[in-house]
Amino acid sequence: MSGQWEVVKGKNERRSKVPVPKIAVKQSENKSKKPNILNGVKIEEVLSKTQVQNLYSGNKENKLQEKTTKANDVKKPEKKANKAPSEPQKPKPPKSIEAALLAINPDEFSLIYERSKIAFSDAPIVWLKELTQFLNQKIPLEIQDPVFSSKPFGYPLNVVPSNIKVTIEKAVREAGKGNAQLYFDIALTSLVTDLSKGLPAVGYRFFLQYIALNEPKLVIENLGKHISLRNSYQNRANVALSVLWAVGHVSVNDLQSGLKVFEDLMLPLLDMKSYSKYIVKYLIELTSQEHESPLTRDQYLLILDTTFSSKKNFPSELQKDLIGNLPKLKSLLFSNKEKFNNSVELFLKKIAATTNIQYQNCLCDILVEIFTKDQSTLTSWNKVYSKNLLASALLLRFISKTDIKSNLRKSLKDLMLNFSTTNEELLLKRRKGDGLREAIAAIKAAQEQEQAPSKNTGVFRKLLSSLIFVLFIAILTEPFYRLNKPRDDLYLFRFGSKIGQAGIWLDSKLDESVPKPYYTQTKEVVQPYGALAGDLLKVAINVHDHARSAVSGFVDEKYPLVVASIDNYAPGFIDNAQGLFKDTFAKSINYYHTSVNYLQKEVFVGQLSPENIQRVVVGAYNTTSEKAIEYYHWVYQKVQTSIK
């Protein structure tokens, strides 16, 4: 292998068809023939060992510098990127709905409404959507409790500032009822959609709540859509509860709409644990409000069935509140004008179908009230008695323990005789109905109780008669234990003077109203008897005065001796007794004034007010005077007839 440098050509160059000039070939051949002075000389032979090392080391340093410069060139733009200006920090989200509402500018909210109203004058739905989206953006909160169970009633609409609430009310009012109804459906659908996606949806709640409170009947018209929406999200409790919460506000101002929502929308979910507590609370709130709308029989029974429900997830701790509202519902039931003749058998079947004693007593109480208000319903009970023996037995036991009116008790006696006859006929049959023995025993117990004298019978009457007797004795004996009191100040004589004044007043009235010839003749006939009565009264007064003077003399003579003997045997007894009597009298006066104030403010109001009582008394007096005149004419005619 020669030590000369050779040029190696590629295949493309060798295959190239371009002709090479001969002059260039010759020149290259001549150059190659010249001797190369460096041919075969090595670097190590020319340079020293240290220089060779420096040469190689320098080459390595150059390569390292190239690498470092490349690395620096790559890193420089990163430093510039770090020096880029930082983005502005996002505002912190509000902690509560109240805080978010306070941060909203009312003028900005109103301006959005005015602009959208001008831009879309023919599309009120767009106005409401713009306002709702604005509230959604300003209140980006995730609601953990979709029904706001820990908040007061009416939340969150009741915490909206008045200047913002005015805009909401104005927008809904100017949109019209038809658009409000349509937007309720749109907002409810959008609410559940955004909740399922995790988007803020508080703004929808304000409009849903406001429309449901003010237009309950419009919301109920599309209840079928709300039910299908509930079914779609039934497995997602927070979304379905939002639907119940939004539609449930119709019950605040409309009992019938509230019951419709309860029956169709909520009641099917009562078995589910996630919904049962809210549904029962809804019913408690619905029945505790003051309503004027009457209840139908089916509505009342629906509430009763729910109140005494035996379902697994029913919150028993809330049952007491429901039972407390039943008397109010009972009055709403009987404010209904429908007849209850056809309801007797239905209530009896309900009694037999349940084993809950409270439920049975409640149904029995309703039946007793039905019998009291309309005794013709007892005939309906008599007709269906043989088919409802067990329920009739339970009802009879309840009646025997209840204080009922005397007229109803008399009708029940006759009815039980009919029941006894029916029982004898049923005993003759081979197949005896269920509850026959219980019915026979209940009738027998009720009849025995009627025959036995009641311990409480006439207690009030005896007490009243005793008080009247004591008062009469006190008035008669007053002259003898109040010896220093003048005779004209005694109650007996004051009462007598009032009777005399009443007689004079009656005489003047009769003289004016009765024809004088008739009245004059009557006075002539009656005058001897009146004179005799006056003489007897004078004798009684004289006897009374002599007796009183005798007692007074005896007391004046013996009283000091009695007082001295008492002080001798029991020093201070009289003073203590007088002090005790004064304290007792003062307390009795205080209680008397308290009772009078209570009667004036709490009892004698309405139909028992003094004005009404006075009107009734005057009417009774006028009627009595008319009857007295008629009787007088009748007597006068009889006298004239007998004389002739």
XYZ file of C-alpha atoms in Angstrom:
644
model
C 0.000 0.000 0.000
C 1.590 3.305 -1.120
C 1.875 6.250 1.244
C 0.366 8.712 -1.268
C -3.024 10.354 -0.768
C -5.709 9.020 -3.060
C -9.116 10.417 -4.021
C -11.888 7.890 -3.763
C -14.816 8.584 -6.081
C -18.361 7.580 -5.417
C -20.393 5.370 -7.643
C -22.385 8.301 -8.905
C -19.234 10.125 -9.956
C -17.846 7.065 -11.710
C -21.121 6.474 -13.457
C -21.524 10.115 -14.426
C -21.657 10.537 -18.192
C -20.365 14.121 -18.041
C -16.974 14.183 -20.006
C -13.924 15.270 -18.038
C -11.714 17.795 -19.843
C -8.309 16.398 -20.815
C -6.455 19.507 -19.717
C -7.726 19.124 -16.175
C -6.706 15.453 -16.175
C -3.199 16.242 -17.286
C -2.753 18.961 -14.702
C -3.813 16.604 -11.949
C -1.425 13.963 -13.187
C 1.455 16.437 -13.222
C 0.669 17.519 -9.658
C 0.587 13.961 -8.490
C 3.953 13.242 -9.973
C 5.585 16.008 -7.858
C 7.159 14.678 -4.666
C 5.347 15.507 -1.286
C 7.847 16.569 1.360
C 5.438 15.669 4.233
C 4.781 12.200 2.890
C 5.522 9.617 5.595
C 6.197 12.211 8.320
C 4.244 11.804 11.620
C 3.356 14.507 14.156
C 5.140 12.697 16.973
C 8.394 12.821 14.958
C 8.227 16.566 14.333
C 6.806 17.884 17.642
C 7.889 17.135 21.176
C 5.858 14.971 23.477
C 4.544 17.924 25.588
C 3.454 19.835 22.498
C 1.592 16.778 21.195
C -0.222 16.454 24.544
C -1.128 20.142 24.537
C -2.429 19.766 21.027
C -4.752 16.886 21.923
C -5.864 18.482 25.183
C -6.730 21.721 23.433
C -8.937 19.842 20.993
C -10.889 18.296 23.891
C -11.371 21.707 25.528
C -12.741 23.102 22.309
C -15.238 20.251 22.099
C -16.320 20.847 25.723
C -16.743 24.569 25.051
C -18.918 23.769 22.051
C -21.088 21.482 24.172
C -21.424 24.081 26.936
C -22.310 26.836 24.491
C -24.979 24.612 22.919
C -26.362 23.806 26.338
C -26.391 27.490 27.273
C -28.125 28.327 24.037
C -30.823 25.791 24.899
C -31.259 27.065 28.499
C -31.488 30.775 27.689
C -35.044 30.753 26.426
C -36.101 28.924 29.634
C -34.763 31.797 31.724
C -36.724 34.226 29.606
C -39.833 32.105 30.091
C -39.413 32.284 33.872
C -39.265 36.045 33.701
C -42.697 36.216 31.952
C -45.328 38.344 33.810
C -47.564 36.318 36.247
C -51.363 36.035 35.640
C -53.746 37.955 37.982
C -55.216 35.888 40.843
C -58.861 34.789 40.522
C -61.326 36.206 43.123
C -62.221 33.858 45.944
C -65.687 32.270 45.673
C -68.270 33.394 48.270
C -68.763 31.255 51.355
C -72.572 31.429 51.407
C -75.562 32.474 49.355
C -76.084 35.498 51.598
C -72.520 36.726 51.032
C -72.828 36.223 47.278
C -76.107 38.160 47.141
C -74.623 41.065 49.078
C -71.744 41.229 46.588
C -74.114 41.639 43.623
C -74.644 45.166 42.329
C -78.434 45.693 42.137
C -78.061 48.350 39.447
C -76.062 45.963 37.283
C -78.708 43.272 37.765
C -81.478 45.690 36.813
C -79.475 46.950 33.822
C -79.142 43.395 32.465
C -82.899 43.058 32.616
C -83.533 46.369 30.859
C -81.008 45.637 28.099
C -82.347 42.142 27.415
C -85.885 43.513 27.437
C -84.975 46.084 24.784
C -82.938 43.637 22.687
C -85.523 40.833 22.861
C -88.805 42.638 23.358
C -90.823 39.712 21.968
C -89.001 36.964 23.897
C -89.666 37.234 27.670
C -88.075 33.823 28.209
C -84.738 35.352 27.171
C -85.089 38.043 29.842
C -85.526 35.437 32.541
C -82.666 33.312 31.193
C -80.269 36.272 31.190
C -81.085 37.102 34.797
C -80.781 33.463 35.837
C -77.386 33.021 34.177
C -76.132 36.193 35.834
C -77.127 34.843 39.255
C -75.563 31.454 38.475
C -72.252 33.145 37.679
C -72.332 35.387 40.730
C -73.221 32.502 43.077
C -70.863 29.665 42.033
C -71.683 27.482 45.033
C -72.216 23.755 45.280
C -75.291 23.186 47.454
C -74.774 20.236 49.801
C -78.344 20.275 51.170
C -80.741 20.582 48.206
C -83.806 21.202 50.419
C -82.121 23.618 52.897
C -83.370 21.612 55.885
C -81.272 23.617 58.357
C -82.505 26.964 57.049
C -85.729 28.828 57.916
C -88.833 28.435 55.803
C -88.718 30.412 52.528
C -84.962 30.200 52.115
C -83.168 31.323 49.909
C -85.746 33.736 48.456
C -86.292 35.350 51.853
C -82.624 36.456 52.080
C -82.557 38.131 48.654
C -82.021 41.904 49.036
C -85.173 43.856 48.312
C -83.719 45.812 45.373
C -82.718 42.538 43.665
C -85.995 40.831 44.527
C -87.918 43.713 42.963
C -86.226 43.031 39.629
C -87.068 39.303 39.842
C -90.712 40.080 40.617
C -90.902 42.654 37.839
C -89.391 40.314 35.252
C -91.790 37.456 36.081
C -94.796 39.752 36.236
C -94.083 41.458 32.903
C -93.309 38.130 31.250
C -96.918 37.051 31.837
C -98.468 33.932 33.374
C -98.055 31.790 30.277
C -94.346 32.555 29.964
C -93.893 32.136 33.720
C -95.399 28.648 33.485
C -93.174 27.796 30.505
C -90.057 29.152 32.189
C -90.755 27.141 35.330
C -90.522 23.941 33.275
C -87.403 25.212 31.459
C -85.695 26.303 34.676
C -86.512 23.031 36.452
C -85.081 20.978 33.580
C -81.981 23.195 33.419
C -81.558 22.933 37.186
C -81.403 19.136 37.223
C -79.192 19.087 34.105
C -76.643 21.495 35.581
C -76.709 19.703 38.936
C -75.951 16.390 37.237
C -72.986 18.053 35.464
C -71.696 19.755 38.610
C -72.386 23.287 37.309
C -73.584 26.190 39.499
C -77.374 26.335 39.480
C -78.433 28.509 42.429
C -79.936 31.156 40.161
C -82.659 28.779 38.988
C -83.858 28.284 42.555
C -84.871 31.921 43.052
C -87.131 31.948 40.000
C -88.542 28.468 40.671
C -89.376 29.381 44.245
C -90.957 32.709 43.333
C -93.151 31.279 40.551
C -94.311 28.322 42.693
C -95.258 30.617 45.577
C -97.234 33.067 43.459
C -98.685 30.856 40.713
C -99.295 27.416 42.291
C -102.086 26.390 39.925
C -99.925 27.081 36.855
C -97.223 24.799 38.235
C -99.715 21.997 38.950
C -100.991 22.006 35.364
C -97.705 20.472 34.175
C -97.279 18.110 37.125
C -96.908 15.137 34.767
C -93.695 16.636 33.348
C -92.306 17.099 36.832
C -93.129 13.485 37.712
C -91.263 12.192 34.637
C -88.324 14.430 35.544
C -88.342 12.977 39.072
C -88.391 9.438 37.663
C -85.382 10.194 35.460
C -83.236 11.291 38.416
C -84.775 9.124 41.131
C -81.487 7.315 41.785
C -79.678 10.626 42.371
C -81.131 11.892 45.619
C -79.689 15.411 45.506
C -81.178 16.038 42.050
C -84.582 14.450 42.741
C -84.873 16.282 46.080
C -84.290 19.540 44.218
C -87.303 18.720 42.041
C -89.453 17.991 45.124
C -88.238 21.181 46.795
C -88.985 23.401 43.796
C -92.473 22.044 43.065
C -93.375 21.704 46.765
C -93.554 25.471 47.290
C -97.048 25.481 45.771
C -98.382 24.284 49.151
C -97.643 27.536 50.964
C -100.648 29.419 49.604
C -102.818 26.620 48.195
C -103.830 23.555 50.229
C -105.337 21.699 47.277
C -102.236 22.173 45.109
C -100.031 21.099 47.997
C -102.019 17.899 48.528
C -101.886 17.168 44.792
C -98.086 17.481 44.812
C -97.876 15.320 47.930
C -100.047 12.555 46.520
C -98.676 12.368 42.963
C -95.093 13.594 43.220
C -93.881 12.741 46.720
C -95.902 9.852 48.151
C -94.452 7.199 45.755
C -91.003 7.903 47.267
C -92.072 7.499 50.914
C -90.570 3.996 51.071
C -87.106 5.267 50.111
C -84.838 6.287 52.967
C -83.331 9.260 51.138
C -86.719 10.920 50.684
C -89.016 9.795 53.535
C -87.933 12.382 56.107
C -88.311 15.320 53.746
C -91.724 14.102 52.542
C -93.093 13.764 56.096
C -91.733 17.202 57.021
C -93.445 18.581 53.934
C -96.773 17.086 55.078
C -96.310 18.493 58.596
C -95.642 21.951 57.193
C -98.628 21.653 54.861
C -101.095 20.606 57.574
C -99.858 23.052 60.215
C -100.678 26.147 58.161
C -103.976 28.005 58.355
C -106.155 27.097 55.382
C -109.769 27.881 54.546
C -110.162 25.314 51.795
C -112.225 22.292 52.958
C -110.886 18.748 52.788
C -112.610 15.914 51.015
C -113.070 12.521 52.620
C -110.417 10.912 50.405
C -107.884 13.654 51.157
C -108.422 13.278 54.893
C -108.037 9.502 54.707
C -104.858 9.928 52.646
C -103.349 12.069 55.403
C -104.491 9.583 58.054
C -102.955 6.657 56.165
C -99.660 8.537 55.931
C -99.738 9.616 59.580
C -100.166 6.066 60.863
C -98.049 4.458 58.160
C -96.179 1.267 59.055
C -93.649 1.525 56.236
C -90.074 0.567 56.967
C -88.354 3.916 56.461
C -91.139 6.073 57.913
C -89.599 8.565 60.424
C -91.507 7.660 63.582
C -90.046 10.630 65.482
C -92.144 12.964 63.294
C -95.423 11.082 63.790
C -96.300 13.042 66.931
C -96.247 16.325 65.007
C -98.566 14.895 62.366
C -101.017 13.618 64.996
C -101.056 17.079 66.585
C -102.333 18.575 63.321
C -105.252 16.139 62.944
C -107.844 18.186 64.942
C -107.316 21.104 62.572
C -107.791 18.805 59.581
C -110.929 17.388 61.201
C -112.514 20.840 61.233
C -111.579 21.284 57.556
C -113.208 17.928 56.787
C -116.522 18.917 58.369
C -116.466 22.334 56.717
C -117.156 20.361 53.553
C -120.827 20.391 52.562
C -120.903 16.847 51.248
C -123.091 14.231 52.935
C -121.391 11.488 54.937
C -124.029 8.764 54.600
C -121.896 6.873 52.101
C -118.767 7.332 54.216
C -119.880 5.270 57.226
C -119.113 1.886 55.697
C -115.766 3.114 54.334
C -114.649 4.271 57.790
C -115.820 0.983 59.327
C -113.758 -0.994 56.820
C -110.743 1.186 57.630
C -111.192 0.404 61.337
C -111.220 -3.339 60.678
C -108.259 -3.152 58.291
C -105.783 -1.702 60.796
C -104.391 -2.950 64.092
C -103.057 0.448 65.144
C -105.114 1.500 68.179
C -104.416 5.202 67.650
C -105.581 4.937 64.057
C -108.728 3.069 65.128
C -109.553 5.677 67.776
C -109.081 8.470 65.259
C -111.469 6.815 62.804
C -113.998 6.155 65.584
C -113.816 9.800 66.626
C -114.630 10.868 63.067
C -117.634 8.529 62.967
C -118.957 9.841 66.295
C -118.663 13.377 64.936
C -120.537 12.315 61.792
C -123.339 10.782 63.900
C -123.532 13.916 66.050
C -123.815 16.312 63.121
C -126.224 14.159 61.118
C -128.126 11.458 63.008
C -129.560 10.138 59.760
C -126.173 8.492 59.219
C -127.057 6.065 62.030
C -129.404 4.442 59.533
C -126.436 3.815 57.245
C -124.618 2.135 60.128
C -127.646 -0.057 60.812
C -127.715 -1.188 57.171
C -124.048 -2.252 57.049
C -123.809 -3.530 60.646
C -124.004 -7.244 59.796
C -121.140 -6.883 57.285
C -118.885 -4.961 59.697
C -119.335 -6.681 63.050
C -115.757 -6.374 64.297
C -115.466 -2.695 63.376
C -118.878 -2.017 64.931
C -117.745 -3.675 68.158
C -114.664 -1.436 68.305
C -116.794 1.620 67.580
C -119.295 0.730 70.326
C -116.482 0.335 72.859
C -115.131 3.736 71.867
C -118.583 5.329 72.212
C -119.061 3.826 75.685
C -115.844 5.552 76.823
C -116.677 8.897 75.199
C -118.835 11.699 76.526
C -121.422 12.256 73.805
C -124.463 14.499 73.583
C -127.711 13.382 75.193
C -129.736 13.436 71.969
C -127.215 11.182 70.245
C -127.106 8.873 73.262
C -130.859 8.416 73.067
C -130.667 7.549 69.354
C -127.860 5.098 70.049
C -130.018 3.262 72.597
C -132.630 2.570 69.936
C -129.919 1.606 67.462
C -128.374 -0.906 69.872
C -131.761 -2.582 70.259
C -131.792 -3.079 66.496
C -128.250 -4.422 66.689
C -129.318 -6.923 69.351
C -132.129 -8.167 67.118
C -129.699 -8.542 64.229
C -127.284 -10.457 66.460
C -130.007 -12.942 67.428
C -130.732 -13.571 63.758
C -127.046 -14.054 63.003
C -126.694 -16.550 65.863
C -129.298 -18.779 64.231
C -127.201 -19.130 61.101
C -124.715 -21.964 60.757
C -121.925 -19.727 59.586
C -121.471 -16.907 62.025
C -119.714 -13.754 60.911
C -116.326 -12.685 62.243
C -116.633 -10.407 65.230
C -120.155 -11.448 66.224
C -119.150 -12.395 69.770
C -117.200 -9.153 70.154
C -120.193 -7.149 68.930
C -122.579 -8.881 71.362
C -120.191 -8.262 74.251
C -119.722 -4.596 73.274
C -123.482 -3.988 73.069
C -124.038 -5.655 76.443
C -121.295 -3.578 78.081
C -122.660 -0.360 76.571
C -126.205 -1.123 77.753
C -125.017 -1.932 81.286
C -123.070 1.295 81.401
C -126.149 3.250 80.327
C -128.247 1.655 83.059
C -125.640 2.113 85.798
C -125.688 5.559 87.454
C -122.708 7.565 86.449
C -120.501 8.964 89.178
C -120.032 12.214 87.351
C -123.720 12.696 86.489
C -125.067 15.945 87.894
C -121.825 16.985 89.604
C -121.829 20.369 87.978
C -125.550 20.777 88.631
C -125.124 19.920 92.327
C -122.201 22.281 92.641
C -124.133 25.113 91.023
C -127.202 24.546 93.223
C -124.984 24.458 96.336
C -123.396 27.775 95.400
C -126.812 29.365 94.825
C -128.067 28.071 98.201
C -124.986 29.403 100.027
C -125.375 32.771 98.311
C -129.061 32.921 99.282
C -128.259 32.130 102.933
C -125.483 34.732 102.941
C -127.845 37.427 101.649
C -130.538 36.516 104.187
C -128.150 36.455 107.146
C -126.189 39.551 106.141
C -128.229 41.852 108.398
C -127.187 39.761 111.420
C -123.420 39.568 110.818
C -123.169 43.164 109.597
C -125.040 44.876 112.400
C -123.377 48.279 111.952
C -124.295 48.483 108.263
C -127.352 50.643 107.468
C -130.459 48.807 106.392
C -130.599 50.475 102.972
C -127.038 49.279 102.187
C -127.796 45.628 102.792
C -127.954 43.390 99.705
C -131.392 42.092 100.636
C -132.952 45.557 100.723
C -130.978 46.763 97.701
C -132.293 43.786 95.771
C -135.819 44.555 96.967
C -135.518 48.186 95.874
C -134.356 47.045 92.417
C -137.393 44.781 92.161
C -139.625 47.714 93.110
C -138.015 49.903 90.438
C -138.445 47.137 87.875
C -142.129 46.878 88.822
C -142.624 50.608 88.363
C -140.845 50.501 84.980
C -142.930 47.520 83.866
C -146.085 49.287 84.980
C -145.215 52.325 82.848
C -144.445 50.189 79.796
C -147.685 48.236 80.105
C -149.600 51.466 80.582
C -148.173 52.732 77.270
C -148.632 49.560 75.214
C -151.895 48.099 76.608
C -155.196 49.873 75.979
C -156.114 51.900 79.072
C -159.594 50.446 79.671
C -158.225 46.933 79.761
C -155.227 47.859 81.868
C -157.292 49.929 84.321
C -159.702 47.074 84.906
C -156.815 44.667 85.390
C -155.207 46.965 87.944
C -158.469 47.200 89.833
C -158.674 43.412 89.990
C -155.053 42.948 91.008
C -154.829 45.913 93.414
C -156.215 44.106 96.513
C -153.704 41.339 96.104
C -150.920 43.890 95.694
C -151.994 45.671 98.866
C -151.983 42.383 100.745
C -148.478 41.604 99.490
C -147.329 45.075 100.559
C -148.726 44.595 104.064
C -147.021 41.232 104.394
C -143.754 42.803 103.265
C -144.078 45.553 105.878
C -144.689 42.973 108.588
C -141.625 41.019 107.459
C -139.498 44.160 107.510
C -140.668 45.053 111.019
C -139.948 41.539 112.263
C -136.558 41.725 110.620
C -135.755 45.071 112.253
C -136.803 43.862 115.726
C -134.748 40.687 115.329
C -131.746 42.638 114.145
C -131.976 45.110 117.035
C -132.241 42.232 119.500
C -129.224 40.518 118.036
C -127.341 43.818 118.015
C -128.084 44.391 121.723
C -127.059 40.866 122.588
C -123.825 41.235 120.648
C -123.046 44.604 122.206
C -123.489 43.064 125.621
C -121.770 39.740 125.123
C -119.128 40.561 122.480
C -116.607 42.180 124.886
C -116.893 39.232 127.254
C -116.312 36.733 124.431
C -113.299 38.679 123.124
C -111.801 38.907 126.601
C -112.194 35.183 127.200
C -110.593 34.349 123.837
C -107.656 36.666 124.562
C -107.295 35.032 127.945
C -107.124 31.478 126.601
C -105.462 32.245 123.192
C -103.608 35.556 123.227
C -103.275 37.133 119.754
C -105.675 34.681 118.101
C -108.212 37.348 117.100
C -105.567 39.645 115.599
C -104.021 36.784 113.617
C -107.441 35.641 112.435
C -108.291 39.166 111.294
C -104.967 39.452 109.434
C -105.498 36.096 107.747
C -109.015 37.044 106.744
C -107.847 40.375 105.280
C -105.107 38.657 103.247
C -107.556 36.063 101.982
C -110.063 38.730 101.060
C -107.409 40.798 99.231
C -106.247 37.764 97.252
C -109.816 36.835 96.386
C -110.405 40.368 95.079
C -107.231 40.114 92.984
C -108.308 36.756 91.556
C -111.731 38.193 90.885
C -110.330 41.065 88.809
C -108.021 38.675 86.938
C -110.962 36.391 86.140
C -113.066 39.330 84.981
C -110.312 40.526 82.643
C -109.878 37.021 81.255
C -113.613 36.626 80.653
C -113.822 40.020 78.955
C -110.874 39.391 76.621
C -111.049 35.647 75.978
C -114.598 34.382 76.648
C -117.140 37.141 76.091
C -116.088 37.905 72.529
C -117.759 37.243 69.212
C -121.232 35.825 69.761
C -120.804 36.083 73.546
C -119.842 39.764 73.432
C -121.899 42.138 75.620
C -123.412 43.780 72.526
C -124.728 40.476 71.182
C -125.974 39.398 74.613
C -127.757 42.730 75.020
C -129.353 42.332 71.597
C -130.551 38.826 72.517
C -131.915 39.988 75.886
C -133.788 42.887 74.295
C -135.227 40.544 71.693
C -136.284 38.101 74.405
C -137.906 40.907 76.382
C -139.836 42.144 73.353
C -141.040 38.629 72.623
C -142.046 38.134 76.266
C -143.954 41.413 76.372
C -145.817 40.512 73.185
C -146.775 37.132 74.607
C -147.841 38.775 77.886
C -150.111 41.189 76.025
C -151.625 38.344 74.031
C -152.204 36.402 77.243
C -153.783 39.474 78.853
C -156.204 39.875 75.943
C -157.079 36.203 76.184
C -157.774 36.483 79.945
C -159.785 39.637 79.425
C -161.932 37.975 76.786
C -162.527 34.990 79.053
C -163.542 37.287 81.919
C -165.920 39.230 79.694
C -167.412 35.995 78.401
C -167.971 34.660 81.919
C -169.602 37.928 83.035
C -172.027 37.849 80.144
